[in-house]
Amino acid sequence: MYMILSLPGTDILTPWAFSKHLEYTWTRAAILTQFVQAGSESSPCELDQRTPLLSSHGSLCTQSFGGTYSGHSNATSPKNMGHGDHVVDQVARSLYVGYRNNATMDPAWFAAVETICMLNGCAMIHEALDTQIMKSYIWLQTVDGSIQQVEQEIAMFCPMICHEVIQKGMGSSKNYAISLPQQVNPAVLSLILDYCRFHQVPGRSNKERKSFDEKFIRMDTKRLCELTSAADSLQLKPLVDLTSRALARIIEGKAPEEIREIFHLPDDLTEEEKLEPLKNATDDPRIRLLNRLYAKKRKELKEREKLKNVEVDEELVDDRSVDDLLSFINGDDGDSKGIKTSKSKRKNRRRKDLLKSTSAHEATKNHNKESNGLNSVCRSAEVGQILPGVDATTNLQDVEDDIFPNKNEFDDGDIDDEIDPTLKEKIDREVEDFARRLNSDWPERMQEILSLGQEKKPVHLSLNGKGS
Amino acid sequence: MEITKVLPDDCISLIISLTSPRDACRMALLSHAFNSIADSNAVWQMFLPLDYIHIISNSSSPPSLLSLPKKDLYFTLCYHPILTHNGDMKFQLEKENGKKWYMVGARALSIQWVDTPRHWTWISLPDSRFCRVAKLKNVGRLEIKGKVKLNTLSSNTNYEAYFVFKLVRDRYGFRHTPMELDVSIEGTAAREVRSVILDPPRNMPQQAKERADGWLEIEMGEFFNGFENDRTVEFSLREDHDDQPKRGLIVQGIELRPKHKHNR
């Protein structure tokens, strides 16, 4: 009957924690249940013995077992027994003393606790003990081993610390300091405590709080990340939200390269992974087409890689000879604008221009598909070099449009789809052939391809100067 | 200090979900770690409207839509509008910010004389998501009204209302007569009134714009949907002054689009 209340150790709880523990553990229902049980087991007169007596002097004492835990008041009228009455104070205090003196096995002690809980509610005990002059401190230990004490109302603002104190009774002395998670180093802890110190005061207006928050988060990104991590480990959600919002504001709208720099991220996705096929559960034909496009782009990338590796040294020479060749072929138009093939760094941009210029030859839809597809290649090939700016943004925006298929481009082009992929496959095959046969006879090979290209695929290389 | 080593995944999810869908797509390209977080359901669930489950369950779409990964669901809703409210409204998401975008179909509008075959007829057109659209045969006075409860829409958003229509070849009555367009929030002073000509002659400025789906749209007005949104927004298109016969207008509906912000 007396075992409802189980307290950790005897000298661990501070008065405040003790009262909190009572409040936490005891409910009126529990107490009443006990009394009902007592009623069924014992005779009525025992119950009477447990009811508190109000003496004419307004003192409350428990009759049973000699009234060891009692308090007296000088008030003449019993009506003065009420909320926050100092008699309750005294009883509460004597209960606490009893607890500290190992009285928890004493039935009388329990009886007194039960009585006062039932009469006044646990909150009163809490209030009584809480108003003691002695301020309570909580002991915290950070990951580096250093221990400090913090005012309880500030520390208890953190749910994790609160939990440790109430559920496990930790933190009341240096030996029982609460070990904080490893994300909380002393510098970050001091920031968190500043935050708690401000916000735990109930009387502040929303405007004040907001203003404090705005000033509070003005710190460098690294510190913000540490703070988020620490606040998260202490389960201090309002602070996590605040810092997360600040970090979100920092990264939104930035290009991937910038974000990588801010957060020191490795660029460890391969080009292939960046072109990873979209998973699509609804088997949308547009997504299927897009995945096919991606697969082709991946192949093209591979070719380009191979080509790049071989011809790096000869680039300058090659360009010139290509120009010569083409101006010869074109009969001295001299316009080498659209000539460069898939070799130079700006190749992707040029190809886009080329394709745009030859759109007269193809259906507009094809052109859209091509250029968007190329934009995705642009993105993947140049993503390491994108600088913030209009170009980069448009590229990325185009890419996003590409990832999420635009109705227009794919809607009624089914007939065209039959033609275009085969043509593209031809192109791919030719590129592959070219790559395979590549050797030191670079200029000759180039000439070969160009002459082939002139017949079969005006799409790839705008050999007519007028094509632009 | 690499961020993924400092912050736990759910903090990074929270941060990404506080940016925008576009940023989240970009962040999937940053690194391996970011790739899986930025594509995760935890992030994309935050971009979907709060009541997305309710909307989809009460639509004509299969419930298997709900078992899609949230990112796929988000983009499916952006590009494939679904019919809700018994086929009366068309719903999709605004790609940039996940706000709700509705079109109130002709069936849900109050069109005067619409049920009289002499004046209006219901036809089925392949380029409309709705089963039926209303075609005007002949009226003297034109009145089309609609209303939408504000709590259907995304809160804290600026919306623009558009009248979506087509004009057939033999039409008359819309070339010189202005139509009165009215958008107002019932019970408040918020109101916009405009006067437009739906079918001006070629040398006059065209006020209606052609849409991607082949229909025309004309802006009726703007309104702001705040947080306490138990009100209704009302729209109307009216021409009841000159009593001249009108013919050849096809009404698909009134579209409510979140206004596109170009900052941020």
XYZ file of C-alpha atoms in Angstrom:
732
model
C 0.000 0.000 0.000
C 2.818 2.338 0.648
C 4.927 1.429 -2.289
C 3.532 3.760 -4.893
C 6.183 6.287 -4.300
C 9.622 5.057 -5.193
C 12.377 7.534 -4.811
C 15.888 7.240 -6.107
C 18.423 7.098 -3.341
C 17.973 9.293 -0.350
C 20.234 12.254 -0.765
C 19.942 12.721 -4.487
C 16.878 14.823 -4.921
C 16.979 18.497 -4.244
C 13.882 19.848 -2.529
C 12.660 21.111 -5.831
C 13.288 17.844 -7.577
C 11.699 15.978 -4.730
C 8.551 17.962 -5.034
C 8.581 17.562 -8.758
C 8.986 13.874 -8.321
C 6.025 13.715 -6.040
C 4.003 15.681 -8.468
C 5.063 13.428 -11.243
C 4.524 10.165 -9.510
C 1.456 10.820 -7.502
C -1.921 11.563 -8.845
C -5.121 11.941 -7.015
C -6.371 8.781 -8.585
C -3.437 6.829 -7.291
C -3.951 8.189 -3.838
C -7.628 7.590 -3.893
C -7.126 4.080 -5.124
C -4.927 3.499 -2.190
C -7.520 4.782 0.146
C -10.214 2.724 -1.446
C -8.071 -0.329 -1.112
C -7.295 0.568 2.388
C -10.967 0.897 2.952
C -11.688 -2.568 1.696
C -8.938 -4.162 3.641
C -9.081 -2.384 6.881
C -11.701 -1.413 9.281
C -13.294 1.985 9.141
C -11.623 3.115 12.246
C -8.208 2.744 10.681
C -9.270 5.083 7.978
C -10.307 7.516 10.573
C -6.949 7.319 12.035
C -5.495 8.448 8.809
C -7.634 11.427 8.210
C -6.008 14.614 9.170
C -7.127 16.383 12.216
C -7.561 19.995 12.435
C -6.929 21.086 15.905
C -8.453 24.191 17.240
C -5.159 25.842 16.768
C -5.330 25.270 13.087
C -2.656 22.717 12.988
C -2.589 19.889 10.610
C -1.225 16.653 11.753
C -1.629 13.094 10.946
C -3.134 11.317 13.774
C -1.820 7.906 13.106
C 1.487 6.916 14.486
C 1.816 9.879 16.703
C 1.641 12.656 14.174
C 5.351 12.804 13.509
C 5.007 14.851 10.393
C 3.102 17.890 11.235
C 2.990 21.556 11.034
C 1.444 24.191 13.214
C 0.059 27.512 12.515
C -0.810 30.395 14.699
C -3.984 31.038 12.861
C -7.026 30.716 15.017
C -9.415 29.707 12.366
C -9.249 26.498 10.411
C -10.395 28.481 7.444
C -6.888 29.760 7.096
C -5.877 26.398 5.868
C -5.715 26.967 2.223
C -3.630 27.231 -0.812
C -0.061 28.131 0.053
C -0.673 28.239 3.729
C 2.540 28.106 5.657
C 1.354 25.115 7.570
C 1.527 23.221 4.357
C 4.988 24.624 3.980
C 6.010 23.170 7.231
C 4.502 19.809 6.615
C 6.044 19.687 3.220
C 9.377 20.611 4.639
C 9.157 18.036 7.303
C 8.287 15.485 4.678
C 11.371 16.390 2.779
C 13.473 16.161 5.820
C 11.966 12.809 6.459
C 12.900 11.750 2.980
C 16.431 12.900 3.477
C 16.611 11.090 6.761
C 15.737 7.840 5.186
C 12.225 7.868 6.442
C 10.832 6.515 3.240
C 10.301 3.130 4.747
C 8.359 4.626 7.566
C 4.646 4.076 7.065
C 3.944 7.203 8.973
C 5.921 9.185 6.537
C 4.006 7.738 3.671
C 0.768 8.361 5.385
C 1.698 11.986 5.766
C 2.632 12.246 2.127
C -0.576 10.648 1.054
C -2.588 12.903 3.224
C -1.094 16.090 2.085
C -1.231 15.024 -1.514
C -4.838 14.210 -1.242
C -5.742 17.285 0.669
C -3.788 19.841 -1.226
C -2.552 18.362 -4.387
C 1.022 17.668 -5.265
C 1.398 21.048 -6.842
C 1.180 22.590 -3.449
C 4.045 20.597 -2.156
C 5.931 21.696 -5.176
C 5.073 25.271 -4.561
C 5.893 24.984 -0.917
C 9.278 23.527 -1.429
C 9.959 25.675 -4.394
C 9.616 28.900 -2.558
C 12.523 28.126 -0.362
C 15.109 30.798 -0.372
C 17.811 28.434 -1.402
C 17.984 28.446 -5.205
C 18.433 25.142 -6.865
C 21.145 24.445 -9.277
C 21.586 21.664 -11.696
C 24.976 20.192 -12.411
C 25.913 19.566 -16.007
C 28.917 17.869 -17.492
C 30.006 18.574 -21.036
C 31.766 16.169 -23.351
C 35.205 17.563 -22.468
C 34.749 16.562 -18.852
C 34.192 20.015 -17.358
C 31.316 20.379 -14.922
C 29.295 23.465 -14.217
C 26.199 24.401 -12.325
C 23.296 26.124 -13.929
C 20.169 27.592 -12.399
C 17.490 24.976 -12.523
C 14.815 26.956 -14.306
C 17.210 27.759 -17.107
C 18.550 24.252 -17.516
C 15.137 22.685 -17.231
C 14.068 24.574 -20.330
C 15.808 21.788 -22.238
C 13.603 18.717 -22.406
C 16.522 16.329 -22.264
C 17.848 17.834 -19.037
C 14.333 17.946 -17.663
C 13.943 14.275 -18.345
C 17.218 13.444 -16.636
C 16.242 15.332 -13.518
C 12.719 14.073 -13.147
C 12.923 10.542 -14.395
C 16.353 9.658 -13.171
C 16.953 12.164 -10.435
C 20.286 13.240 -11.833
C 21.934 16.625 -11.679
C 21.523 17.571 -8.039
C 25.174 17.415 -7.093
C 28.611 17.422 -8.633
C 28.932 13.678 -8.401
C 25.658 13.168 -10.107
C 26.117 15.743 -12.832
C 24.090 15.147 -15.952
C 26.302 14.077 -18.844
C 25.365 16.138 -21.829
C 25.466 14.630 -25.329
C 28.751 14.807 -27.177
C 27.467 17.483 -29.547
C 27.371 19.959 -26.658
C 30.735 21.577 -26.077
C 31.139 24.371 -23.513
C 30.993 27.174 -26.076
C 27.790 25.909 -27.635
C 26.331 25.178 -24.216
C 26.851 28.768 -23.217
C 24.952 29.892 -26.320
C 22.142 27.493 -25.588
C 21.914 28.675 -22.011
C 21.732 32.265 -23.188
C 18.800 31.261 -25.335
C 17.111 29.422 -22.503
C 17.778 32.214 -20.058
C 15.912 34.644 -22.260
C 13.034 32.480 -23.330
C 12.190 30.777 -20.081
C 10.979 34.069 -18.649
C 7.253 33.886 -19.182
C 6.470 37.546 -19.360
C 8.104 38.405 -22.631
C 6.130 39.589 -25.637
C 6.299 37.847 -29.015
C 7.953 40.890 -30.464
C 10.714 40.795 -27.876
C 11.297 37.128 -28.463
C 11.443 37.554 -32.192
C 13.860 40.425 -31.884
C 16.095 38.416 -29.581
C 16.019 35.465 -31.959
C 17.052 37.563 -34.914
C 20.065 38.907 -33.101
C 20.861 35.571 -31.590
C 21.365 33.720 -34.849
C 23.872 36.161 -36.213
C 26.845 33.898 -36.239
C 28.959 32.108 -38.802
C 27.626 29.068 -40.577
C 29.890 26.639 -38.804
C 28.691 27.801 -35.412
C 25.080 27.631 -36.627
C 25.528 23.996 -37.609
C 27.084 23.111 -34.260
C 24.296 24.902 -32.488
C 21.632 23.057 -34.481
C 23.248 19.752 -33.694
C 23.563 20.524 -29.988
C 20.032 21.862 -29.686
C 18.759 18.772 -31.443
C 20.558 16.483 -29.005
C 19.015 18.378 -26.100
C 15.612 18.159 -27.802
C 15.250 21.912 -27.680
C 12.920 22.124 -30.668
C 12.328 25.906 -30.797
C 16.046 26.492 -31.097
C 16.436 23.760 -33.705
C 13.695 25.409 -35.759
C 15.306 28.792 -35.424
C 18.772 27.691 -36.500
C 17.422 25.460 -39.259
C 15.507 28.357 -40.687
C 18.661 30.457 -40.656
C 20.615 27.744 -42.446
C 17.819 27.302 -44.982
C 17.957 31.005 -45.748
C 21.673 30.718 -46.323
C 21.448 27.928 -48.862
C 18.292 28.682 -50.758
C 18.733 29.910 -54.293
C 22.400 29.026 -54.385
C 24.047 26.908 -57.023
C 25.287 23.468 -55.975
C 28.915 24.551 -56.215
C 28.428 27.369 -53.740
C 26.597 25.158 -51.305
C 29.353 22.578 -51.504
C 31.829 25.254 -50.581
C 29.824 26.516 -47.648
C 29.367 23.087 -46.175
C 32.633 21.521 -47.292
C 30.894 18.777 -49.178
C 32.779 16.430 -51.435
C 31.568 16.337 -55.005
C 31.305 12.606 -54.847
C 28.499 11.906 -57.237
C 29.760 10.696 -60.566
C 28.461 12.279 -63.723
C 26.615 9.064 -64.298
C 24.862 9.255 -60.995
C 23.776 12.767 -61.726
C 22.020 11.437 -64.796
C 20.432 8.632 -62.917
C 17.173 7.458 -64.405
C 14.109 8.717 -62.678
C 12.170 6.099 -60.833
C 8.630 6.177 -61.962
C 5.970 4.006 -60.492
C 3.182 5.141 -62.759
C 5.082 4.164 -65.893
C 4.542 7.487 -67.523
C 5.610 7.363 -71.170
C 7.146 10.776 -70.795
C 9.373 9.616 -67.981
C 10.308 6.563 -69.979
C 11.342 8.754 -72.861
C 13.309 10.965 -70.560
C 15.134 7.985 -69.144
C 15.996 6.889 -72.641
C 17.362 10.344 -73.295
C 19.417 10.154 -70.122
C 20.807 6.800 -71.135
C 21.907 8.247 -74.425
C 23.466 11.216 -72.745
C 25.369 8.922 -70.426
C 26.720 7.084 -73.391
C 27.686 10.289 -75.056
C 29.446 11.374 -71.916
C 31.481 8.215 -71.921
C 32.500 8.857 -75.499
C 33.437 12.356 -74.709
C 35.546 11.199 -71.785
C 37.448 8.865 -74.029
C 37.939 11.509 -76.646
C 39.049 14.053 -74.132
C 41.676 11.776 -72.738
C 43.251 11.178 -76.064
C 43.353 14.534 -77.678
C 44.219 16.871 -74.834
C 47.686 17.628 -76.066
C 46.708 18.205 -79.604
C 43.767 20.459 -79.021
C 45.144 23.671 -80.408
C 46.576 22.043 -83.466
C 43.375 20.191 -84.087
C 41.251 23.267 -84.008
C 43.267 24.988 -86.578
C 43.299 22.088 -88.935
C 39.594 21.645 -88.515
C 39.087 25.239 -89.441
C 41.278 24.840 -92.474
C 39.493 21.744 -93.529
C 36.126 23.244 -93.208
C 36.911 26.471 -94.889
C 38.281 24.400 -97.695
C 35.114 22.369 -97.789
C 32.908 25.381 -97.593
C 34.744 27.222 -100.252
C 36.181 29.854 -98.005
C 33.160 31.090 -96.108
C 35.621 31.463 -93.325
C 32.909 31.370 -90.737
C 34.116 28.928 -88.184
C 31.470 29.741 -85.700
C 29.615 26.541 -85.674
C 32.431 24.278 -86.637
C 33.901 23.026 -83.449
C 32.824 19.512 -82.748
C 32.623 17.691 -79.538
C 36.103 18.523 -78.495
C 36.356 21.921 -76.961
C 35.249 22.811 -73.509
C 32.516 25.041 -74.754
C 31.332 22.182 -76.875
C 28.013 21.829 -75.186
C 27.102 25.461 -75.599
C 28.070 25.305 -79.254
C 26.133 22.189 -79.932
C 23.160 23.852 -78.458
C 23.665 26.791 -80.808
C 24.173 24.461 -83.719
C 21.037 22.591 -83.035
C 19.128 25.763 -82.595
C 20.414 26.968 -85.915
C 19.388 23.815 -87.676
C 15.958 23.784 -86.233
C 14.679 24.705 -89.631
C 15.551 21.213 -90.715
C 13.813 19.458 -87.906
C 10.487 19.733 -86.221
C 10.463 22.298 -83.477
C 9.690 19.622 -80.991
C 12.825 17.728 -81.763
C 14.793 20.858 -81.257
C 13.282 21.397 -77.870
C 14.019 17.897 -76.821
C 17.566 18.084 -78.018
C 18.416 21.357 -76.461
C 16.844 20.451 -73.198
C 18.613 17.158 -73.240
C 21.836 18.942 -73.931
C 21.185 21.328 -71.152
C 21.116 18.391 -68.847
C 24.444 17.344 -70.215
C 25.669 20.888 -69.833
C 24.666 20.756 -66.286
C 26.321 17.492 -65.547
C 29.498 18.265 -67.402
C 29.864 21.736 -66.103
C 28.372 21.428 -62.737
C 31.765 21.624 -61.223
C 32.336 24.932 -62.883
C 29.065 26.692 -62.546
C 29.392 30.157 -61.187
C 26.474 32.060 -59.866
C 25.072 34.094 -62.657
C 22.410 34.233 -65.240
C 23.841 31.491 -67.393
C 24.154 29.049 -64.614
C 20.716 29.771 -63.358
C 19.132 29.371 -66.737
C 20.963 26.141 -67.239
C 19.788 24.793 -63.965
C 16.288 26.003 -64.535
C 16.223 24.389 -67.911
C 17.479 21.280 -66.295
C 14.785 21.274 -63.725
C 12.275 21.619 -66.513
C 13.988 18.756 -68.170
C 13.842 16.507 -65.174
C 10.164 17.067 -64.859
C 8.779 16.563 -68.317
C 6.957 19.398 -69.886
C 3.646 18.429 -71.308
C 4.200 20.386 -74.488
C 7.312 18.694 -75.531
C 6.136 15.194 -75.152
C 2.446 15.469 -75.577
C 1.604 14.786 -79.164
C 4.999 14.024 -80.652
C 4.590 10.299 -80.759
C 5.000 10.092 -84.471
C 8.143 12.154 -84.354
C 9.506 9.919 -81.625
C 9.798 7.122 -84.076
C 12.028 9.097 -86.371
C 14.224 10.899 -83.982
C 15.541 8.096 -81.767
C 16.727 6.107 -84.761
C 18.525 9.082 -86.135
C 20.049 9.665 -82.768
C 21.102 6.104 -82.531
C 22.853 6.435 -85.814
C 24.685 9.431 -84.503
C 25.638 7.559 -81.360
C 26.936 4.633 -83.278
C 29.053 6.885 -85.370
C 30.522 8.577 -82.379
C 31.366 5.221 -80.944
C 33.049 4.151 -84.142
C 34.997 7.303 -84.133
C 36.163 6.861 -80.600
C 37.279 3.340 -81.279
C 39.267 4.141 -84.299
C 40.924 7.116 -82.736
C 44.668 7.109 -83.003
C 47.402 9.588 -83.736
C 46.067 10.213 -87.238
C 43.762 12.695 -85.728
C 43.450 15.221 -88.535
C 42.834 12.542 -91.147
C 40.241 10.915 -89.001
C 38.623 14.220 -88.462
C 38.419 14.840 -92.153
C 36.882 11.463 -92.688
C 34.189 12.090 -90.163
C 33.495 15.513 -91.454
C 33.007 14.340 -94.985
C 30.781 11.558 -93.748
C 28.925 13.983 -91.623
C 28.257 16.332 -94.444
C 26.263 13.710 -96.256
C 24.427 12.079 -93.467
C 23.978 14.350 -90.553
C 23.713 18.047 -90.953
C 22.243 18.035 -87.493
C 25.502 17.518 -85.744
C 27.783 19.909 -87.516
C 26.601 22.965 -89.232
C 28.753 22.726 -92.251
C 26.927 25.374 -94.170
C 27.936 28.709 -92.897
C 24.384 29.700 -93.681
C 23.074 27.237 -91.185
C 23.546 29.575 -88.276
C 33.882 20.348 -41.007
C 31.565 18.525 -43.310
C 27.995 19.254 -42.560
C 26.751 15.720 -42.860
C 29.146 14.724 -40.129
C 28.034 17.504 -37.842
C 24.300 17.437 -38.323
C 22.051 14.402 -38.047
C 19.994 13.510 -41.111
C 16.727 14.741 -39.751
C 18.177 18.167 -39.113
C 19.387 18.319 -42.687
C 15.930 17.194 -43.829
C 14.408 19.981 -41.831
C 16.735 22.544 -43.337
C 16.081 21.366 -46.882
C 12.351 21.324 -46.315
C 12.566 24.972 -45.289
C 14.005 25.940 -48.675
C 12.045 25.334 -51.864
C 11.322 22.353 -54.110
C 13.718 23.735 -56.686
C 16.473 24.032 -54.113
C 15.745 20.516 -52.927
C 16.218 19.204 -56.453
C 19.535 20.995 -56.697
C 20.656 19.658 -53.392
C 20.179 16.132 -54.575
C 23.197 16.787 -56.770
C 25.525 17.952 -54.049
C 26.956 14.745 -52.703
C 26.038 11.176 -51.952
C 24.808 11.959 -48.505
C 22.714 14.882 -49.656
C 21.364 12.905 -52.550
C 19.457 10.495 -50.386
C 18.324 13.102 -47.885
C 17.173 15.606 -50.489
C 15.071 12.992 -52.247
C 13.603 11.561 -49.097
C 9.970 11.453 -48.128
C 10.749 13.445 -45.009
C 11.635 16.436 -47.135
C 9.040 16.144 -49.876
C 6.204 15.536 -47.510
C 6.821 19.054 -46.249
C 6.353 20.469 -49.732
C 3.006 18.801 -50.253
C -0.042 20.621 -48.925
C -1.010 19.662 -45.396
C -4.229 18.043 -46.472
C -2.910 16.272 -49.531
C -4.115 12.891 -48.331
C -7.614 14.238 -47.928
C -7.558 15.851 -51.344
C -6.356 12.735 -53.124
C -8.699 10.418 -51.261
C -11.645 12.542 -52.311
C -10.610 12.778 -55.904
C -11.212 10.617 -58.904
C -7.603 9.440 -58.850
C -6.595 5.987 -57.760
C -5.519 5.728 -54.138
C -2.315 4.098 -55.338
C -1.169 7.653 -55.890
C -0.668 7.876 -52.172
C 1.786 5.027 -52.158
C 4.181 6.853 -54.459
C 7.355 8.258 -52.989
C 6.537 11.783 -51.950
C 8.818 13.425 -54.464
C 7.176 11.558 -57.316
C 3.780 12.387 -55.920
C 4.697 16.045 -55.773
C 5.626 16.196 -59.421
C 2.765 13.995 -60.494
C 0.442 16.524 -58.912
C 2.301 19.340 -60.632
C 2.002 17.936 -64.096
C -1.074 15.752 -63.932
C -3.992 17.630 -62.461
C -6.577 15.543 -60.690
C -10.296 16.025 -60.524
C -11.757 16.696 -57.116
C -15.106 17.634 -55.651
C -16.985 15.128 -57.770
C -15.325 16.175 -60.968
C -16.225 19.798 -60.480
C -12.770 21.110 -59.713
C -9.375 20.433 -61.146
C -6.474 20.399 -58.714
C -2.737 20.615 -59.160
C 0.289 21.954 -57.395
C 2.305 24.999 -58.268
C 5.721 23.552 -58.971
C 7.806 26.273 -57.363
C 6.283 26.216 -53.930
C 3.728 23.456 -53.646
C 0.794 25.798 -53.326
C -2.636 24.617 -54.336
C -3.925 25.502 -57.731
C -7.528 24.896 -58.579
C -9.777 25.367 -61.547
C -13.466 25.564 -60.876
C -15.109 23.808 -63.777
C -18.067 25.147 -65.653
C -20.336 22.670 -63.914
C -19.521 24.218 -60.573
C -20.142 27.751 -61.740
C -23.531 29.422 -61.723
C -24.115 30.300 -65.303
C -27.380 31.978 -65.978
C -29.616 29.965 -68.327
C -27.023 27.214 -68.548
C -29.590 24.478 -68.270
C -31.757 25.834 -71.021
C -30.717 24.124 -74.256
C -31.782 27.133 -76.242
C -29.133 29.244 -74.531
C -26.304 26.985 -73.501
C -25.217 23.489 -74.297
C -22.809 21.106 -72.628
C -20.181 19.683 -74.877
C -17.201 17.467 -74.466
C -13.859 18.698 -75.692
C -10.701 16.569 -75.735
C -8.434 19.352 -74.592
C -10.267 19.965 -71.377
C -9.698 17.889 -68.289
C -13.332 18.250 -67.392
C -15.998 15.963 -68.768
C -18.024 18.796 -70.055
C -17.630 22.434 -70.834
C -20.370 24.931 -71.469
C -20.929 26.346 -74.914
C -22.937 29.460 -75.437
C -25.586 29.321 -78.117
C -27.385 32.546 -77.574
C -28.057 34.877 -74.707
C -28.821 38.509 -74.382
C -27.383 38.922 -70.939
C -24.393 37.000 -69.794
C -23.817 36.157 -66.180
C -21.307 33.658 -64.887
C -20.615 33.414 -61.174
C -18.551 31.187 -58.969
C -17.380 30.932 -55.435
C -14.763 29.036 -53.549
C -14.201 28.629 -49.849
C -10.904 30.161 -48.906
C -9.925 27.244 -46.720
C -9.759 25.093 -49.852
C -6.792 27.138 -50.985
C -3.301 27.516 -49.564
C -3.169 30.063 -46.788
C -0.900 33.059 -46.712
C -0.840 33.156 -50.486
C -1.639 35.654 -53.176
C -3.947 34.193 -55.764
C -4.906 35.336 -59.225
C -8.206 34.406 -60.783
C -8.439 33.709 -64.489
C -11.440 33.113 -66.670
C -10.617 30.257 -69.016
C -12.507 30.163 -72.268
C -12.493 29.721 -76.004
C -14.225 31.488 -78.797
C -15.524 29.594 -81.801
C -15.334 30.886 -85.297
C -18.854 32.152 -85.608
C -19.144 34.187 -82.514
C -20.637 37.506 -81.866
C -21.265 39.881 -79.086
C -17.777 39.930 -77.662
C -15.977 42.154 -80.071
C -16.917 45.546 -78.787
C -18.879 45.016 -75.640
C -16.863 45.017 -72.468
C -17.451 42.330 -69.872
C -17.397 43.190 -66.213
C -15.151 41.003 -64.142
C -15.402 41.011 -60.393
C -13.415 39.247 -57.717
C -14.294 39.837 -54.116
C -13.962 38.235 -50.734
C -17.339 38.010 -49.143
C -17.653 40.017 -46.014
C -14.592 42.162 -46.544
C -13.727 45.226 -48.498
C -11.356 43.251 -50.721
C -12.665 43.599 -54.210
C -11.356 44.005 -57.729
C -13.435 45.041 -60.656
C -12.282 45.113 -64.245
C -13.763 45.724 -67.596
C -12.383 43.738 -70.502
C -13.186 42.901 -74.051
C -12.897 39.203 -74.671
C -12.545 39.329 -78.405
C -11.140 42.647 -79.527
C -10.512 43.385 -83.197
C -7.033 42.700 -84.445
C -5.721 46.210 -84.188
C -6.708 46.487 -80.555
C -4.610 45.086 -77.729
C -5.467 41.522 -76.851
C -6.272 41.213 -73.196
C -6.800 37.511 -73.189
C -3.713 35.339 -73.309
C -3.300 32.003 -74.917
C -2.579 29.170 -72.530
C -0.387 26.174 -72.967
C -3.406 23.915 -73.286
C -4.856 25.878 -76.205
C -7.480 27.775 -74.254
C -7.594 31.482 -73.646
C -7.472 33.080 -70.250
C -8.134 36.541 -69.008
C -7.211 37.796 -65.591
C -10.159 38.597 -63.410
C -8.373 39.878 -60.378
C -6.157 39.078 -57.421
C -6.843 38.331 -53.850
C -4.893 37.405 -50.782
C -5.786 34.350 -48.791
C -4.740 35.091 -45.248
C -4.691 32.796 -42.296
C -8.194 33.104 -40.990
C -9.859 31.770 -44.059
C -13.337 30.744 -43.216
C -14.612 33.159 -45.801
C -15.553 32.671 -49.437
C -14.120 34.346 -52.490
C -16.611 35.157 -55.218
C -16.104 35.761 -58.895
C -18.359 36.976 -61.572
C -18.330 37.799 -65.234
C -21.196 39.836 -66.405
C -22.535 41.642 -69.386
C -26.030 42.820 -68.841
C -26.239 46.280 -70.217
C -26.631 46.229 -73.901
C -28.863 43.192 -74.316
C -27.217 42.378 -77.626
C -27.166 38.723 -78.548
C -24.019 36.836 -77.704
C -22.891 33.567 -79.067
C -19.914 31.269 -79.453
C -18.228 31.403 -76.064
C -17.004 28.133 -74.556
C -16.396 28.239 -70.839
C -14.011 25.795 -69.225
C -13.938 27.395 -65.829
C -12.271 29.870 -63.529
C -8.725 29.134 -62.503
C -7.196 30.163 -59.211
C -3.437 30.259 -59.452
C -0.924 31.140 -56.776
C 0.777 34.305 -57.855
C 4.295 33.643 -58.959
C 6.966 35.324 -56.871
C 10.214 36.059 -58.542
C 12.211 37.086 -55.537
C 13.683 34.632 -53.060
